[in-house]
Amino acid sequence: MEDQFTHAFFFITLMLLLSDCTARDSMSANKKIKDGETLVSEGQMFELGFFSPGKSKNRYLGIWYKKISKGTVVWVANRETPITDRSGMLKLSTHGNLVIHSGGNPMVWSSGSTTVSVQRDSSVVVQLLDSGNLVVWKRNSTNNVLIWQSFDYPGDTHLAGMKFGKDLVTGLERFLTSWKSPDDPSIGVYRNIMDTNGYPQTLGWQGEVLLARVGPWNGVGFSGFPTEKENQIYSTEFVINEKEIYLKYELKSSVVQRVVLTWDGKTLFLHWIERIQDWVVYSEGIVDSCDRYSLCGPFGVCSIRRHPPCTCMQGFEPRNPEEWKASDWVSGCKRKKPLNCGNGDGFWKISRIKVPDTRRSWYNVTMTLAECEIACKRNCSCTGFGSLDIRNGGSGCLLWFDELMDTREYDGDQDIFIRMDANELEGLLDSLSDFNKMKRVIIVVVFTSLVVPLIFAIAYACRKINSRPHTKGRGDQFVEKNTSLPMKHLDDLQFFSLFEVAKATCNFSVCNKIGEGGFGPVYKGALEDGREIAVKRLSETSQQGLDEFKNEVICIASLQHRNLVKLLGYCIHQKELILIYEYLSNKSLDFFLFDETRSLMLDWSKRFNIIHGTARGILYLHQDSRLQIIHRDLKVGNILLDSDMNPKISDFGLARNFIGHDTTANTKKVVGTCGYISPEYAAHGRFSIKSDVFSFGVIVLEIISGIKNREFFHGDRSDNLLGHAWRLHQEGRSIEIMSATLDDSCVVSEVLRCIHVALLCVQHHAEDRPTMLSVVLMLVSEGVLPHPKQPAFFAGESDNEVRSGSSVDEYTITKLYAR
Ligand SMILES: *[C@@H]1O[C@H](CO)[C@@H](O)[C@H](O)[C@H]1NC(C)=O
Ligand SMILES: *[C@@H]1O[C@H](CO)[C@@H](O)[C@H](O)[C@H]1NC(C)=O
Ligand SMILES: *[C@@H]1O[C@H](CO)[C@@H](O)[C@H](O)[C@H]1NC(C)=O
């Protein structure tokens, strides 16, 4: 072999040896990579070589992250053919075929790309790119031609830039397959595939069982899958034409993301967080039971807000009522009245849903919704239709045939129209108006009785919301969510008798009182079993208190997150309405932050942990919990601390939940707390998730400076804390805002980053402010941040809490706006 080396080759080898510490990223024909040697991509992002997964002793050729996260494998070549010793070797043939051989086996694995004709003036080379893609090029002096790439043969990982889907010309299909176990990369039972029958959608299989379905692309995102419109982290692209159908994502920032189908069947979206040196799950394929494929059977609709979750579509009834009652919904629903087809069938609109399975669908990109309706009417087996693309009022046509499967309620802007017998449709419309009348009567009758006032108060409120005209949402419009009855929410909670609660709190003794919550006093207590609890008691049955109480139950009962305070149970007894929470020993953040001695207990790492935890809690409210919730009263006083100083957001009395992407709303009543409310909310009563982002920014600046925004004075300037911080930032002196108590413990780069992010959050215009997802990622990543525009300048002097419905509001707000 050595004989073949020419002088030139010898020279190159020498160069490689000399530059050994900056490992090579490519290899030319007839060269080898032995077990123990590696290729490293140019920017040190990925490494290729032989490895043993988990506890296994087998050797595989794979690609893993190099710079970050040692040992996270993203691709494996010889998944099914492990090498049992260290004799493995990777070689590139002169014709561009990658081959692995070992001591006893001349071909353990091959890329199978041998058909290329290589002329005399060209050569082949294999290169590992910073994207994690291993490519084989054919090179001559003018250009590179791609012969083979590992991105075409994904394993369990989808990386940025990788196409997921089908090449209709070559028939190549790129899909994910799970590993068998953490120790065995061979193909397991799970796979995620872009299914191209009907309108394309992604299906998750376990063997022959369809587990889950990500709805089809609707122009904005995937139907039924939470997407952020202005995602600053990555963009998703869906391409469908006569040559190929695929989806692909590209990262917009320095964040490292991978999507993995785990060996036990979970699809996880993971982000690498440098600070904690770990992968964090940022989103998951299956979140709740309604994500399980066709839980409710044909013509059923699943909703996580209902209990039980399955109902039949309008005009349908359970096919098998016995099974249905026993919570077996598989056989689904059938029509109450069969279609007679053609003779004036109508369509019933179902709004805000994840559209049914499209495997038996037909589509046309250019047709309008009106043409779509005609097309559906014309074919007897067409059972429903809808727009293909929901942007700009909807365009394109999607027709469904036969059974409608796997439909769920979902907070998106997507509607479908289901076919119905004309008489049935008329009956439905009539009964709907009767139902509303009847409901009103019942509620008035019952409302006069005093039995469980809460339940009916909420029923009443729900009716009010339902009867309000829905503005179907695009742009700045919003639809208020019609909250289901609270019984369901209370179901999940433990009931406490008044006797138990009174006993736990020494009969609501003054000594046990630890504060005033949004709607009444809060007591500390201890249960029989020794658990410490916090008890919130709605003292007077004021309408405002009742509203807030009800809100708290609805919001928090369904939420579970380590950075939200946990509701353990409730007590309703005659006029007493009581909520029972986990007790947090360290009170609230303001108790420490604004006290000279106690603030010393909050060093920088604790404060950073509080900032980060609070951000994650809010992100959960805004996005991850599916019920999009706007807290509306975020402040340091509402951030409680457990014994390890972990933050937990509390007080959901003012929270509101919304649907749709543009979750903005107008309200006549301005509620919230002075110093934390955003300018658009204070001035116009307009609030959105961005008002919470604003409050978060204020909180961060208060945590860093140890000064209350509304109590801040600076010389003769009328700046508040925000204005002052921004001015310092402009001058490159933002560190000066930091409290002197942090001098010893601070990590300057982290402090500066937090201040910068906070300033982005408090920008005057809501649309300039980042979303909480971006905030969370900006806090922990290292990318360049945009320049913050001028913040809202408040000159808050009033220490009044601005709660709803009093004339104080107007007064306070005018003062707030006197710049
Ligand atoms: C390099 O290869 C390309 C594509 O195979 C070919 O069109 C081109 O003429 C080649 N250039 C030279 C200088 O051979
Ligand atoms: C889609 O609909 C348009 C307008 O009705 C029609 O001209 C076109 O041929 C249709 N395309 C297909 C593929 O059916
Ligand atoms: C109705 O649509 C189905 C599915 O595309 C098709 O097989 C059938 O031929 C159509 N029937 C008529 C009458 O067009």
PDB file of C-alpha atoms and ligand atoms in Angstrom, residues 117 119 121-122 138-145, ligand 1:
ATOM      1  CA  SER A 117     -18.354   7.221 -13.107  1.00  0.00           C
ATOM      2  CA  GLN A 119     -13.212  10.575 -14.656  1.00  0.00           C
ATOM      3  CA  ASP A 121      -9.649  14.656 -13.616  1.00  0.00           C
ATOM      4  CA  SER A 122     -12.006  14.201 -10.701  1.00  0.00           C
ATOM      5  CA  LYS A 138     -17.383  14.005  -6.546  1.00  0.00           C
ATOM      6  CA  ARG A 139     -14.913  16.809  -7.030  1.00  0.00           C
ATOM      7  CA  ASN A 140     -13.113  18.343  -9.955  1.00  0.00           C
ATOM      8  CA  SER A 141     -11.399  21.668 -10.256  1.00  0.00           C
ATOM      9  CA  THR A 142     -14.660  23.552 -10.793  1.00  0.00           C
ATOM     10  CA  ASN A 143     -17.372  21.951  -8.737  1.00  0.00           C
ATOM     11  CA  ASN A 144     -18.632  19.439  -6.192  1.00  0.00           C
ATOM     12  CA  VAL A 145     -21.364  16.978  -7.031  1.00  0.00           C
TER      13      VAL A 145
HETATM   14  C1  LIG B   1     -16.481  19.135 -13.474  1.00  0.00           C
HETATM   15  O1  LIG B   1     -17.637  18.340 -13.355  1.00  0.00           O
HETATM   16  C2  LIG B   1     -18.821  18.913 -13.908  1.00  0.00           C
HETATM   17  C3  LIG B   1     -19.996  18.009 -13.581  1.00  0.00           C
HETATM   18  O2  LIG B   1     -19.641  16.693 -13.612  1.00  0.00           O
HETATM   19  C4  LIG B   1     -18.620  19.124 -15.387  1.00  0.00           C
HETATM   20  O3  LIG B   1     -19.776  19.713 -15.961  1.00  0.00           O
HETATM   21  C5  LIG B   1     -17.416  20.017 -15.620  1.00  0.00           C
HETATM   22  O4  LIG B   1     -17.163  20.158 -16.957  1.00  0.00           O
HETATM   23  C6  LIG B   1     -16.186  19.436 -14.915  1.00  0.00           C
HETATM   24  N1  LIG B   1     -15.076  20.405 -15.008  1.00  0.00           N
HETATM   25  C7  LIG B   1     -13.894  20.060 -15.421  1.00  0.00           C
HETATM   26  C8  LIG B   1     -12.881  21.141 -15.471  1.00  0.00           C
HETATM   27  O5  LIG B   1     -13.663  18.939 -15.774  1.00  0.00           O
END
